mmCIF file of C-alpha atoms in Angstrom:
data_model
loop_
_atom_site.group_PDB
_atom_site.id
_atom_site.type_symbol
_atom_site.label_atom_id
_atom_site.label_comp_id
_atom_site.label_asym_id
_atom_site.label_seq_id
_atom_site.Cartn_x
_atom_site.Cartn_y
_atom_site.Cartn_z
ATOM 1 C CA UNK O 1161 -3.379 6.451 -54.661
ATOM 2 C CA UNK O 1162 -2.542 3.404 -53.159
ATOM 3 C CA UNK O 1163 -0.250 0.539 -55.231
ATOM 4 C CA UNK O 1164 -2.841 -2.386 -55.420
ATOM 5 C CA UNK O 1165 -1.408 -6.042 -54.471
ATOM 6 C CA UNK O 1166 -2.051 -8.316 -58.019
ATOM 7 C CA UNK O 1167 -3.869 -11.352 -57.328
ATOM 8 C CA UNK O 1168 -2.896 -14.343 -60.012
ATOM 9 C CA UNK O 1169 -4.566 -17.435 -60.973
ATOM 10 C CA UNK O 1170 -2.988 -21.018 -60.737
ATOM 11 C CA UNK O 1171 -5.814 -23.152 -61.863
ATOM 12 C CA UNK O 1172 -8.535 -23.050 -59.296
ATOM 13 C CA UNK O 1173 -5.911 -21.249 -56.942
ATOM 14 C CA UNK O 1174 -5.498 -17.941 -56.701
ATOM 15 C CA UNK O 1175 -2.328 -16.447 -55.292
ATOM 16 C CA UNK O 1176 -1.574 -13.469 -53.405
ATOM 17 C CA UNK O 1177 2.512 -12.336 -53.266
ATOM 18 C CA UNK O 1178 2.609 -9.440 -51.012
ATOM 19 C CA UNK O 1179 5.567 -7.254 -52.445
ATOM 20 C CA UNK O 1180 4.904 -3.794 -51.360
ATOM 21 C CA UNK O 1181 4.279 -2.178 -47.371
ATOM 22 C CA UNK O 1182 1.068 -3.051 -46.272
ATOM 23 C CA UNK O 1183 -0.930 0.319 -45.736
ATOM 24 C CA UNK O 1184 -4.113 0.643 -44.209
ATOM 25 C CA UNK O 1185 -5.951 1.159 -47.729
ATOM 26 C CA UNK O 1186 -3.477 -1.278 -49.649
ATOM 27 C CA UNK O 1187 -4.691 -4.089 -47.503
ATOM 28 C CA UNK O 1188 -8.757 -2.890 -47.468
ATOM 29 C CA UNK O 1189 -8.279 -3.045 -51.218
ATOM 30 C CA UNK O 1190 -6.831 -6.424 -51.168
ATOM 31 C CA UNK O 1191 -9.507 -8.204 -49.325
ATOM 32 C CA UNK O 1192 -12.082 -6.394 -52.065
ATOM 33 C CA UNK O 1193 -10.089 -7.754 -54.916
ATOM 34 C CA UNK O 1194 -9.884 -11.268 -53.980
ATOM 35 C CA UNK O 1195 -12.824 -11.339 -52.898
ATOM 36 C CA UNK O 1196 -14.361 -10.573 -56.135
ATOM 37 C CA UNK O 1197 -11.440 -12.631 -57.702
ATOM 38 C CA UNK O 1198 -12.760 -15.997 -55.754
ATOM 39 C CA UNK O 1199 -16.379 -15.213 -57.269
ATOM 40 C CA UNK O 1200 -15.595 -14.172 -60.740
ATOM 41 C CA UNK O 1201 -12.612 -17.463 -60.930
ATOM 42 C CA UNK O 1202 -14.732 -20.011 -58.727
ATOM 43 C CA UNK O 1203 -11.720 -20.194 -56.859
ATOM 44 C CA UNK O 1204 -11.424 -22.953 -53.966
ATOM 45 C CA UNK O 1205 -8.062 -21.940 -52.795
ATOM 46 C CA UNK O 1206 -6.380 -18.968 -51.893
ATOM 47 C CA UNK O 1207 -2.293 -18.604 -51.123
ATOM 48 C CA UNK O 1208 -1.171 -15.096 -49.405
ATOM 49 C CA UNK O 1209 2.855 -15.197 -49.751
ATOM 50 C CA UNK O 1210 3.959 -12.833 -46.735
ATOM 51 C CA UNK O 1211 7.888 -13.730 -47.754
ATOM 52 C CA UNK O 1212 8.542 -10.333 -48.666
ATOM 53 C CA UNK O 1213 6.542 -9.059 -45.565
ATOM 54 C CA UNK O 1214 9.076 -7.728 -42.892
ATOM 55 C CA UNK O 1215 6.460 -6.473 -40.237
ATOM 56 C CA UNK O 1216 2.976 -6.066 -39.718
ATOM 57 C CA UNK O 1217 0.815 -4.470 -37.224
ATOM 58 C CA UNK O 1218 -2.622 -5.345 -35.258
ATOM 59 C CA UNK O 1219 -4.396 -4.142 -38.646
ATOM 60 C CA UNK O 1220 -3.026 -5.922 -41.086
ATOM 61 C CA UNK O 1221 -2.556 -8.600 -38.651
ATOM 62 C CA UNK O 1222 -6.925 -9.094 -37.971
ATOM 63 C CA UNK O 1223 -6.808 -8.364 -41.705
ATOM 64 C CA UNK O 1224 -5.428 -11.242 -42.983
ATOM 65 C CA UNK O 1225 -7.806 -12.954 -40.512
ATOM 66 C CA UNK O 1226 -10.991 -11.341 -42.050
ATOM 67 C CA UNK O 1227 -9.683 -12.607 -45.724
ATOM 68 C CA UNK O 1228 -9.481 -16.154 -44.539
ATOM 69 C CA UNK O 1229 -12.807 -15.746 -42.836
ATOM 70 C CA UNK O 1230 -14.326 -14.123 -45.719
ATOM 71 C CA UNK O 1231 -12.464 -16.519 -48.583
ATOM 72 C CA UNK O 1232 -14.068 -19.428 -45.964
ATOM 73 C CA UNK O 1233 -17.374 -18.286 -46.560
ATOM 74 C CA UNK O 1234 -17.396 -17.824 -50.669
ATOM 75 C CA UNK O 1235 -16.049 -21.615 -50.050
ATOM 76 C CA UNK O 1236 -12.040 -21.318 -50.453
ATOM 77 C CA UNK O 1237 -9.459 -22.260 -48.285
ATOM 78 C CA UNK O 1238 -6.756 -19.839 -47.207
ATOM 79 C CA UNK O 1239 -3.218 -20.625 -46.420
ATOM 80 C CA UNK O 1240 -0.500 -17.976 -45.506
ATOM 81 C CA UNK O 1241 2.563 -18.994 -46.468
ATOM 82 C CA UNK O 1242 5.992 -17.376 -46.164
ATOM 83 C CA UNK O 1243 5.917 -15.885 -42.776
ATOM 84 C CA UNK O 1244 9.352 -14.441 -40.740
ATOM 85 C CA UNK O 1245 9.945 -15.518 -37.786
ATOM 86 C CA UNK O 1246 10.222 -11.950 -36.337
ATOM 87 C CA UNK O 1247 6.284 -11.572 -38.009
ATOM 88 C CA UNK O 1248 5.288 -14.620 -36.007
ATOM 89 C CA UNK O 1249 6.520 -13.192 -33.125
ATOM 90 C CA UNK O 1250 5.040 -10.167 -33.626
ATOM 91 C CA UNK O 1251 1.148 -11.601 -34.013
ATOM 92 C CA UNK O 1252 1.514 -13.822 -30.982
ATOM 93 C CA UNK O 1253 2.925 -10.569 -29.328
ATOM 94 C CA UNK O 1254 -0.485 -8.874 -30.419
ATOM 95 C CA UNK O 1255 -2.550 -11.494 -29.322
ATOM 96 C CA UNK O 1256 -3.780 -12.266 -32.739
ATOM 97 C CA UNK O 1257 -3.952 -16.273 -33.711
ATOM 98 C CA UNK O 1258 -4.923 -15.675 -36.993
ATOM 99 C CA UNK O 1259 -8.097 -18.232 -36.481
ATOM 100 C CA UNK O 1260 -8.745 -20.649 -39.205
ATOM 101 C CA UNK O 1261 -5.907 -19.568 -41.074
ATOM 102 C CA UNK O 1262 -3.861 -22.554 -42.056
ATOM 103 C CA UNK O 1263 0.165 -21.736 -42.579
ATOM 104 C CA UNK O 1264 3.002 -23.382 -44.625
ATOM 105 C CA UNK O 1265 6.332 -22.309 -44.945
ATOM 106 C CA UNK O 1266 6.692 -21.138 -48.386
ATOM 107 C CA UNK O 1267 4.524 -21.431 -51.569
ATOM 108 C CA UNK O 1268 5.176 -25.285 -52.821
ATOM 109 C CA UNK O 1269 3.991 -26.248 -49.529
ATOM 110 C CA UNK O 1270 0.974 -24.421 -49.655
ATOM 111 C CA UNK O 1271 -0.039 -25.305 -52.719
ATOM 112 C CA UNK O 1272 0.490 -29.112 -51.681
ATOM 113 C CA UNK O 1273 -1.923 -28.261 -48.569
ATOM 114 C CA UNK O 1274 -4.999 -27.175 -50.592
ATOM 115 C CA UNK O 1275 -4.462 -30.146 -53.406
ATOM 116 C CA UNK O 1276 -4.332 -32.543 -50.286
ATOM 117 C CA UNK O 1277 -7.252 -30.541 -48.933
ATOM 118 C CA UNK O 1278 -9.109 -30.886 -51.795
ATOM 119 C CA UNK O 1279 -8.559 -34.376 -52.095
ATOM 120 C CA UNK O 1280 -9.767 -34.912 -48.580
ATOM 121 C CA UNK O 1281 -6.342 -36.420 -47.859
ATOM 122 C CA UNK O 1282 -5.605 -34.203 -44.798
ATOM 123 C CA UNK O 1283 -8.931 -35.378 -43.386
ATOM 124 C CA UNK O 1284 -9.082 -37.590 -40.270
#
């Protein structure tokens, strides 16, 4: 049995803090959870903290691409926040851009990115 990755509520924000390896089936179960997290919460934001996250691989990698793309389309914004350097590295090293993901450096920053997005402050 796989160690499932706890998905918390900050109002309309729900936050992801990745603390444990990222296994095949730990990840598959992740993007289940939230996803039935953003319905049951009417969640329009989404925060994945990779801080703890020391490498990944193509997997998890197009994973965390598929939750933005599926958070997108039960309408809430995903940012990734946290990320190593050597984890950046890696993904660009895989080829993977992580498309329509937006990125911050660490949580307060994300969470100021989807309350400007929200807002319609970041907007041109």
């Amino acid at each position: 049995m796989t160690e499932r990755v706890p998905v918390l509520r900050i109002g309309d924000i729900l936050l992801v803090s990745i603390q444990v390896d990222l296994e095949d089936q730990t990840v598959l179960d992740l993007q289940e959870d939230l996803a039935e997290q953003i319905v049951a919460k009417s969640a329009r934001g989404v925060v994945i903290d990779i801080t703890a996250v020391e490498i990944v691989d193509s997997f998890v990698g197009r994973m965390l691409a598929t939750i933005a793309s599926i958070s997108r389309l039960l309408d809430a914004e995903t940012v990734v926040v946290g990320m190593r350097p050597a984890v950046a590295i890696t993904l660009v090293e895989l080829g993977l851009s992580l498309g329509g993901v937006r990125t911050a450096l660490d949580l307060e920053k994300g969470l100021a990115l989807l309350r400007r997005s929200a807002t319609g402050a970041d907007l041109p």
